[in-house]
CSV table of C-alpha atoms in Angstrom, one decimal:
chain,number,residue,atom,x,y,z
A,1,MET,CA,30.3,26.7,-12.6
A,2,LYS,CA,29.9,25.0,-9.2
A,3,ARG,CA,27.1,27.3,-8.3
A,4,SER,CA,25.0,26.4,-11.4
A,5,VAL,CA,25.7,22.7,-10.9
A,6,LEU,CA,24.5,23.0,-7.2
A,7,PHE,CA,21.5,25.1,-8.2
A,8,ALA,CA,20.5,22.5,-10.9
A,9,ALA,CA,20.9,19.7,-8.4
A,10,ALA,CA,18.8,21.6,-5.8
A,11,ILE,CA,16.1,22.2,-8.4
A,12,THR,CA,16.1,18.5,-9.5
A,13,CYS,CA,15.8,17.3,-5.9
A,14,SER,CA,13.0,19.8,-5.3
A,15,PHE,CA,11.1,18.4,-8.3
A,16,VAL,CA,11.6,14.8,-7.1
A,17,TYR,CA,10.5,15.6,-3.6
A,18,SER,CA,7.5,17.6,-4.9
A,19,GLY,CA,6.6,14.6,-7.2
A,20,THR,CA,6.8,12.2,-4.3
A,21,THR,CA,4.6,14.5,-2.2
A,22,GLU,CA,2.0,14.7,-4.9
A,23,THR,CA,2.1,10.9,-5.3
A,24,PHE,CA,1.7,10.4,-1.6
A,25,LYS,CA,-1.3,12.8,-1.6
A,26,SER,CA,-2.9,10.7,-4.3
A,27,LEU,CA,-2.7,7.7,-2.0
A,28,HIS,CA,-5.0,9.5,0.5
A,29,PHE,CA,-8.0,8.1,-1.5
A,30,LEU,CA,-7.5,5.0,0.7
A,31,ALA,CA,-8.6,6.9,3.8
A,32,GLY,CA,-12.2,7.5,4.7
A,33,GLY,CA,-14.4,4.5,5.3
A,34,THR,CA,-13.7,0.8,5.3
A,35,TRP,CA,-12.7,-1.2,2.2
A,36,GLN,CA,-14.2,-4.7,2.2
A,37,MET,CA,-14.5,-7.8,0.0
A,38,LYS,CA,-17.2,-10.4,0.6
A,39,THR,CA,-16.1,-14.0,0.5
A,40,LYS,CA,-17.9,-17.3,1.3
A,41,LYS,CA,-16.2,-17.3,4.7
A,42,GLY,CA,-17.0,-13.6,5.6
A,43,LEU,CA,-15.4,-10.3,4.9
A,44,ILE,CA,-11.9,-9.2,4.3
A,45,CYS,CA,-11.4,-5.5,5.3
A,46,GLU,CA,-9.0,-2.7,5.5
A,47,ARG,CA,-9.6,0.6,7.3
A,48,TRP,CA,-7.3,3.4,6.4
A,49,LYS,CA,-6.8,6.7,8.2
A,50,VAL,CA,-4.6,9.8,7.7
A,51,VAL,CA,-2.2,10.2,10.6
A,52,SER,CA,-0.2,13.2,9.2
A,53,LYS,CA,0.7,14.7,5.8
A,54,SER,CA,3.4,12.0,5.5
A,55,GLU,CA,1.7,9.0,7.0
A,56,LEU,CA,-1.3,6.8,6.5
A,57,GLN,CA,-2.2,3.8,8.7
A,58,SER,CA,-4.4,0.8,8.1
A,59,GLN,CA,-5.7,-2.1,10.0
A,60,GLY,CA,-6.5,-5.2,8.0
A,61,PHE,CA,-9.0,-7.7,9.5
A,62,LYS,CA,-11.4,-10.5,8.7
A,63,VAL,CA,-15.0,-10.7,9.9
A,64,THR,CA,-16.5,-14.2,10.2
A,65,GLY,CA,-20.0,-14.2,11.7
A,66,LYS,CA,-19.6,-12.1,14.8
A,67,ASP,CA,-15.9,-12.7,15.1
A,68,THR,CA,-13.4,-10.0,14.0
A,69,MET,CA,-9.7,-10.9,13.7
A,70,VAL,CA,-7.0,-8.3,13.1
A,71,GLU,CA,-4.5,-9.7,10.6
A,72,GLU,CA,-2.2,-6.8,9.9
A,73,ASN,CA,-1.3,-3.3,10.6
A,74,VAL,CA,0.2,-1.1,7.9
A,75,HIS,CA,2.1,2.2,7.9
A,76,LEU,CA,2.3,4.0,4.6
A,77,ILE,CA,5.0,6.6,5.0
A,78,GLN,CA,6.6,9.3,2.8
A,79,LYS,CA,10.2,10.0,3.9
A,80,GLY,CA,12.2,12.3,1.6
A,81,ASP,CA,11.9,11.0,-1.9
A,82,SER,CA,10.6,7.6,-0.9
A,83,ILE,CA,7.2,6.1,-0.1
A,84,CYS,CA,7.1,2.9,1.8
A,85,TYR,CA,4.3,0.4,2.6
A,86,ILE,CA,5.2,-1.2,5.9
A,87,PRO,CA,3.0,-4.1,7.1
A,88,THR,CA,3.2,-6.0,10.3
A,89,VAL,CA,1.3,-9.3,9.8
A,90,THR,CA,0.0,-11.4,12.6
A,91,ASN,CA,2.0,-14.6,13.0
A,92,GLN,CA,4.5,-13.8,10.2
A,93,ASN,CA,8.1,-12.5,10.1
A,94,GLY,CA,8.5,-13.0,13.8
A,95,GLY,CA,6.1,-10.1,14.4
A,96,LYS,CA,8.4,-7.7,12.7
A,97,ALA,CA,7.4,-5.1,10.1
A,98,VAL,CA,8.6,-5.6,6.5
A,99,SER,CA,9.1,-2.6,4.2
A,100,PHE,CA,8.0,-2.4,0.5
A,101,LYS,CA,9.2,0.6,-1.5
A,102,LEU,CA,7.0,2.3,-4.0
A,103,ILE,CA,8.6,1.6,-7.4
A,104,SER,CA,5.9,2.9,-9.7
A,105,SER,CA,2.7,4.9,-9.8
A,106,ALA,CA,0.8,5.5,-12.9
A,107,ASN,CA,-2.8,5.4,-13.9
A,108,LYS,CA,-4.0,5.2,-10.3
A,109,GLU,CA,-1.9,2.0,-9.8
A,110,PHE,CA,0.7,2.0,-7.0
A,111,VAL,CA,3.3,-0.8,-7.0
A,112,PHE,CA,5.4,-1.5,-3.9
A,113,SER,CA,8.3,-4.0,-4.0
A,114,ASN,CA,10.6,-5.9,-1.8
A,115,PRO,CA,12.5,-8.5,-3.9
A,116,ALA,CA,14.2,-9.9,-0.9
A,117,HIS,CA,11.0,-10.9,0.9
A,118,ASP,CA,9.9,-14.5,0.8
A,119,PHE,CA,6.3,-13.8,-0.2
A,120,PRO,CA,4.9,-11.6,-1.5
A,121,GLN,CA,7.6,-9.6,-3.3
A,122,ARG,CA,5.0,-7.0,-4.5
A,123,VAL,CA,2.0,-5.3,-3.1
A,124,VAL,CA,-0.2,-3.4,-5.6
A,125,TYR,CA,-3.2,-1.0,-5.1
A,126,HIS,CA,-5.1,0.0,-8.2
A,127,MET,CA,-7.9,2.5,-7.7
A,128,ILE,CA,-10.8,1.6,-10.1
A,129,SER,CA,-13.1,4.4,-8.9
A,130,GLN,CA,-13.6,6.3,-5.6
A,131,ASP,CA,-15.4,3.3,-4.1
A,132,SER,CA,-13.8,0.4,-6.0
A,133,LEU,CA,-10.2,-0.9,-5.4
A,134,HIS,CA,-8.3,-3.9,-6.8
A,135,ALA,CA,-5.4,-4.8,-4.6
A,136,TRP,CA,-3.1,-7.8,-5.0
A,137,VAL,CA,0.1,-9.4,-3.7
A,138,ASP,CA,2.3,-11.4,-6.0
A,139,GLY,CA,5.7,-13.0,-6.4
A,140,GLN,CA,7.5,-16.3,-6.3
A,141,TYR,CA,6.4,-18.9,-3.7
A,142,LYS,CA,8.0,-22.3,-3.6
A,143,GLY,CA,9.4,-21.8,-7.1
A,144,LYS,CA,6.1,-20.7,-8.7
A,145,PHE,CA,4.6,-17.4,-9.4
A,146,VAL,CA,1.5,-16.7,-7.2
A,147,LYS,CA,-0.9,-13.8,-7.3
A,148,GLN,CA,-3.7,-13.2,-4.7
A,149,ASP,CA,-6.4,-10.7,-5.8
A,150,ILE,CA,-8.7,-8.7,-3.5
A,151,TYR,CA,-11.5,-6.7,-5.0
A,152,TYR,CA,-12.6,-4.1,-2.4
A,153,LYS,CA,-15.7,-1.9,-2.3
A,154,ARG,CA,-15.7,1.1,0.0
A,155,VAL,CA,-18.3,1.1,2.7
A,156,LYS,CA,-18.9,4.1,5.0
């Protein structure tokens, strides 16, 4: 009896890990090129790259005229049965990284959550097409729900 329970647990863990690996692979669409959104003030950009089969990295930056300012560095990491989005944002959180755990992934939408963070509590990436991405952050800020949308286009 113990053997069949252990075997069933091992099979279940294997499926969970396999599903996590497949979900992480589906996030690789972020890599390859730069994602940008044009605004009245310039460009908001993210440049993703594959570091390993279990890690992606991004640099988020703004381009205003000829000036480029790095605003955040992100590590997207698969560890066991978890996937975490870990940004380090310039001039926020004392320069420390904050971790958001993947809580859902369906229909090419990936939702990362950290309910304990001041703002945002969620980071979401929704792949519209190979070259179109809707990203947003949302959550409670000063007692009100706030959502900030970014509509990216991929440029090579």
